[in-house]
Amino acid sequence: MMPQAPLVWNGLRPGEIVTESQMAQDATVQFIGTIHTPWADPHACPKWGDEVDGPVCWINLHPRWQPALKGILAKDRLQLLYWLHLARRDLLQQSPRSDGETLGTFAIRSPLRPNPIASSHVRVIAIEGPLLSVRGLDCVNGTPLLDIKPEGAALKGDLSCPCA
Amino acid sequence: MMPQAPLVWNGLRPGEIVTESQMAQDATVQFIGTIHTPWADPHACPKWGDEVDGPVCWINLHPRWQPALKGILAKDRLQLLYWLHLARRDLLQQSPRSDGETLGTFAIRSPLRPNPIASSHVRVIAIEGPLLSVRGLDCVNGTPLLDIKPEGAALKGDLSCPCA
């Protein structure tokens, strides 16, 4: 039966398929900090971060990891991995347009995934102690941080690059 | 004291600094498949995957997640996230050249990280049932898979793109 009420962010939309197997717990992640953004709930988040014109967001790194920032000032672009703590994890197929047409979870970049880990590239604005300000994020305020990496090397034949 | 024996992959090198705080266990990940590569141990792995000339590697997705591949044949480039299960997780500063000069863990793409999650872009060769063959991986045989995503959109002013 199709729901009559507006669909919630984490609810099921027409045609969507879930796995009913119990979730395995194969390894644990530790949160290394918290991301502060202007978006108070997932509905308000943009679909994509914008590292040029998007708002400045703050990362508050746990102080124990502050020594791991040594040398990062030389990087002006970073890859962040973060944990989408509000996402359901059992969706096999999703209907992004809520029209009953579905795509597999692995064919879309939806936040609803078996392991709700997001990956974004951001531009660094400033770093002061354990606080980093960046542009390019897309997640809800309070999202836990998993990792900070310098941007990966350009790849051979990069399809995202129009001149490659 | 500097070790006399050859340094093992997961051992401490001169100058390296670890955190001694207990690791938090804030959330759990589930392994969704296994990656098969030609590299039997971490010493043998390349520093970077090569999605043009690298060897073909196999991903064996757990059958429960096979329905989540629907629509993925339209994508010829994917982002994979995988769990570097052999990596130590307590390094704050690392000495990539083993010379006592250190960089923070977040300033390098070392596999040794608080959350040992690798992110690579790969080119799809073929998909047959729950088996995917791809080029571009860099990890040890048997590495657990965490996620498959279509490649992210090209970003404004992409610094990895020489014509941007």
XYZ file of N, CA and C in Angstrom, chain A residues 13-109:
291
model
N 9.840 4.012 0.035
C 9.085 4.592 -1.072
C 8.582 3.461 -1.976
N 7.615 3.762 -2.841
C 7.031 2.701 -3.662
C 8.094 1.925 -4.430
N 7.976 0.603 -4.430
C 8.871 -0.250 -5.205
C 10.168 -0.602 -4.507
N 10.472 0.051 -3.410
C 11.781 -0.189 -2.775
C 11.839 -1.574 -2.133
N 13.031 -2.167 -2.172
C 13.233 -3.532 -1.679
C 14.305 -3.508 -0.597
N 14.004 -4.196 0.505
C 14.977 -4.268 1.604
C 15.485 -5.695 1.744
N 16.635 -5.839 2.369
C 17.114 -7.165 2.758
C 16.576 -7.451 4.150
N 16.189 -8.690 4.359
C 15.667 -9.042 5.680
C 16.669 -9.856 6.485
N 17.835 -10.093 5.892
C 18.873 -10.804 6.660
C 19.342 -9.902 7.800
N 19.779 -10.539 8.847
C 20.319 -9.770 9.967
C 21.640 -9.107 9.548
N 21.870 -7.903 10.043
C 23.095 -7.203 9.677
C 24.288 -7.816 10.406
N 25.338 -8.082 9.643
C 26.571 -8.561 10.268
C 27.271 -7.392 10.969
N 28.064 -7.719 11.956
C 28.860 -6.695 12.648
C 30.308 -7.169 12.569
N 30.941 -6.829 11.457
C 32.227 -7.431 11.151
C 33.426 -6.647 11.677
N 33.247 -5.339 11.868
C 34.339 -4.513 12.390
C 33.720 -3.247 12.965
N 34.490 -2.541 13.763
C 33.957 -1.323 14.374
C 34.713 -0.102 13.863
N 33.972 1.000 13.735
C 34.603 2.273 13.411
C 34.589 3.161 14.649
N 35.571 4.062 14.687
C 35.634 5.050 15.763
C 35.407 6.421 15.144
N 34.604 7.235 15.787
C 34.370 8.585 15.294
C 35.544 9.461 15.738
N 36.139 10.179 14.786
C 37.338 10.968 15.106
C 37.023 12.451 15.227
N 35.766 12.812 15.046
C 35.389 14.215 15.169
C 33.949 14.387 14.758
N 33.505 15.642 14.746
C 32.121 15.956 14.399
C 32.103 17.058 13.359
N 31.178 16.915 12.385
C 31.044 17.896 11.312
C 29.872 18.828 11.632
N 30.126 20.123 11.527
C 29.071 21.124 11.775
C 28.722 21.814 10.470
N 27.445 21.704 10.084
C 26.965 22.284 8.831
C 25.718 23.114 9.115
N 25.240 23.873 8.103
C 24.024 24.672 8.328
C 22.742 23.842 8.265
N 22.837 22.529 7.980
C 21.625 21.757 7.698
C 21.226 20.911 8.902
N 20.056 21.259 9.462
C 19.632 20.646 10.719
C 19.006 19.279 10.524
N 18.499 18.990 9.319
C 17.971 17.639 9.094
C 18.242 17.219 7.658
N 18.179 15.910 7.398
C 18.592 15.394 6.090
C 17.797 15.968 4.917
N 16.527 16.328 5.139
C 15.747 16.914 4.048
C 16.371 18.205 3.529
N 17.041 18.911 4.413
C 17.571 20.231 4.065
C 18.922 20.149 3.352
N 19.562 18.985 3.379
C 20.916 18.867 2.823
C 20.893 18.959 1.295
N 21.919 19.569 0.707
C 22.011 19.566 -0.761
C 22.365 18.162 -1.254
N 22.062 17.892 -2.522
C 22.384 16.573 -3.083
C 23.891 16.390 -3.233
N 24.569 17.466 -3.536
C 26.016 17.434 -3.722
C 26.619 18.597 -2.961
N 27.780 18.367 -2.376
C 28.518 19.481 -1.813
C 29.078 20.354 -2.926
N 29.303 21.611 -2.617
C 29.849 22.546 -3.603
C 31.073 23.193 -2.973
N 32.245 22.803 -3.473
C 33.479 23.251 -2.817
C 33.907 24.645 -3.249
N 33.147 25.247 -4.169
C 33.444 26.621 -4.569
C 32.439 27.590 -3.925
N 31.158 27.311 -4.118
C 30.140 28.250 -3.657
C 29.350 27.761 -2.443
N 29.626 26.559 -1.971
C 28.894 26.040 -0.811
C 29.288 26.775 0.462
N 28.481 26.631 1.514
C 28.785 27.316 2.768
C 30.022 26.727 3.455
N 30.662 27.553 4.250
C 31.793 27.067 5.044
C 31.242 26.185 6.169
N 31.792 24.999 6.310
C 31.404 24.074 7.376
C 32.616 23.843 8.273
N 32.323 23.424 9.503
C 33.391 23.230 10.483
C 33.543 21.774 10.847
N 34.782 21.358 10.976
C 35.078 20.021 11.497
C 35.776 20.186 12.829
N 35.221 19.562 13.838
C 35.811 19.610 15.162
C 36.444 18.239 15.425
N 37.765 18.188 15.230
C 38.488 16.920 15.397
C 38.673 16.631 16.890
N 38.497 15.370 17.281
C 38.786 15.032 18.676
C 40.254 15.379 18.959
N 40.540 16.045 20.082
C 41.917 16.495 20.355
C 42.957 15.371 20.297
N 42.565 14.144 20.618
C 43.568 13.053 20.600
C 44.154 12.857 19.206
N 43.410 13.253 18.141
C 43.889 13.047 16.782
C 44.560 14.280 16.195
N 44.648 15.368 16.985
C 45.217 16.599 16.447
C 46.648 16.425 15.928
N 47.501 15.628 16.596
C 48.866 15.440 16.058
C 48.881 14.815 14.661
N 47.791 14.170 14.269
C 47.730 13.515 12.956
C 47.479 14.519 11.832
N 47.329 15.814 12.177
C 47.158 16.852 11.147
C 48.501 17.393 10.644
N 49.602 16.999 11.271
C 50.916 17.550 10.894
C 51.158 17.444 9.376
N 51.399 18.575 8.747
C 51.693 18.586 7.314
C 50.472 18.820 6.436
N 49.306 18.910 7.032
C 48.091 18.982 6.229
C 47.885 20.389 5.652
N 48.573 21.372 6.220
C 48.418 22.740 5.703
C 48.906 22.861 4.266
N 49.756 21.915 3.845
C 50.250 21.948 2.465
C 49.212 21.457 1.464
N 48.114 20.909 1.965
C 47.074 20.364 1.080
C 45.906 21.339 1.042
N 45.451 21.720 -0.137
C 44.297 22.618 -0.130
C 43.001 21.900 -0.492
N 43.138 20.615 -0.769
C 41.939 19.836 -1.081
C 42.053 18.498 -0.373
N 40.990 18.117 0.302
C 40.999 16.895 1.100
C 39.825 16.011 0.726
N 39.990 14.717 0.958
C 38.870 13.786 0.875
C 38.429 13.478 2.309
N 37.155 13.654 2.585
C 36.622 13.329 3.907
C 35.719 12.113 3.795
N 35.833 11.217 4.769
C 34.879 10.118 4.904
C 34.091 10.358 6.184
N 32.774 10.223 6.117
C 31.956 10.450 7.304
C 30.818 9.456 7.361
N 30.273 9.316 8.550
C 29.313 8.257 8.862
C 27.907 8.848 8.899
N 27.063 8.391 7.987
C 25.711 8.946 7.879
C 24.813 8.249 8.901
N 24.898 8.762 10.126
C 24.364 8.060 11.292
C 22.846 7.926 11.280
N 22.155 8.717 10.447
C 20.693 8.662 10.435
C 20.144 7.706 9.366
N 21.030 7.128 8.564
C 20.576 6.370 7.396
C 20.167 4.937 7.729
N 19.076 4.470 7.111
C 18.757 3.051 7.215
C 19.726 2.277 6.318
N 19.955 1.008 6.636
C 21.048 0.259 6.020
C 20.579 -1.003 5.302
N 19.278 -1.161 5.148
C 18.775 -2.439 4.623
C 18.239 -2.344 3.196
N 18.411 -1.207 2.528
C 17.802 -1.047 1.200
C 18.638 -1.707 0.115
N 18.001 -2.599 -0.653
C 18.642 -3.227 -1.810
C 18.390 -2.408 -3.072
N 17.134 -1.959 -3.221
C 16.781 -1.144 -4.387
C 15.992 0.064 -3.911
N 16.279 1.206 -4.536
C 15.697 2.468 -4.090
C 15.013 3.175 -5.255
N 14.055 4.003 -4.912
C 13.306 4.752 -5.912
C 13.540 6.246 -5.683
N 14.630 6.764 -6.252
C 15.012 8.146 -5.945
C 13.909 9.167 -6.262
N 13.097 8.878 -7.275
C 12.035 9.838 -7.621
C 10.690 9.457 -7.006
N 10.683 8.448 -6.131
C 9.448 8.010 -5.461
C 8.347 7.630 -6.452
N 8.738 7.103 -7.620
C 7.750 6.785 -8.648
C 7.648 5.282 -8.909
N 8.234 4.489 -8.041
C 8.160 3.040 -8.213
C 9.274 2.483 -9.087
N 9.942 3.337 -9.869
C 11.109 2.886 -10.644
C 12.292 2.784 -9.686
N 12.975 1.648 -9.717
C 14.062 1.469 -8.756
C 15.414 1.261 -9.416
N 16.417 1.609 -8.676
C 17.804 1.296 -9.028
C 18.439 0.619 -7.822
N 19.431 -0.221 -8.086
C 20.145 -0.854 -6.981
C 20.900 0.187 -6.163
N 21.018 -0.083 -4.889
C 21.726 0.829 -3.981
C 23.141 1.122 -4.477
N 23.787 0.128 -5.113
C 25.173 0.338 -5.554
C 25.257 1.103 -6.875
N 24.104 1.365 -7.502
C 24.095 2.135 -8.753
C 23.786 3.612 -8.512
N 23.579 3.995 -7.269
C 23.296 5.397 -6.934
C 24.137 5.806 -5.725
N 24.258 7.125 -5.545
C 25.050 7.619 -4.417
C 24.147 8.062 -3.258
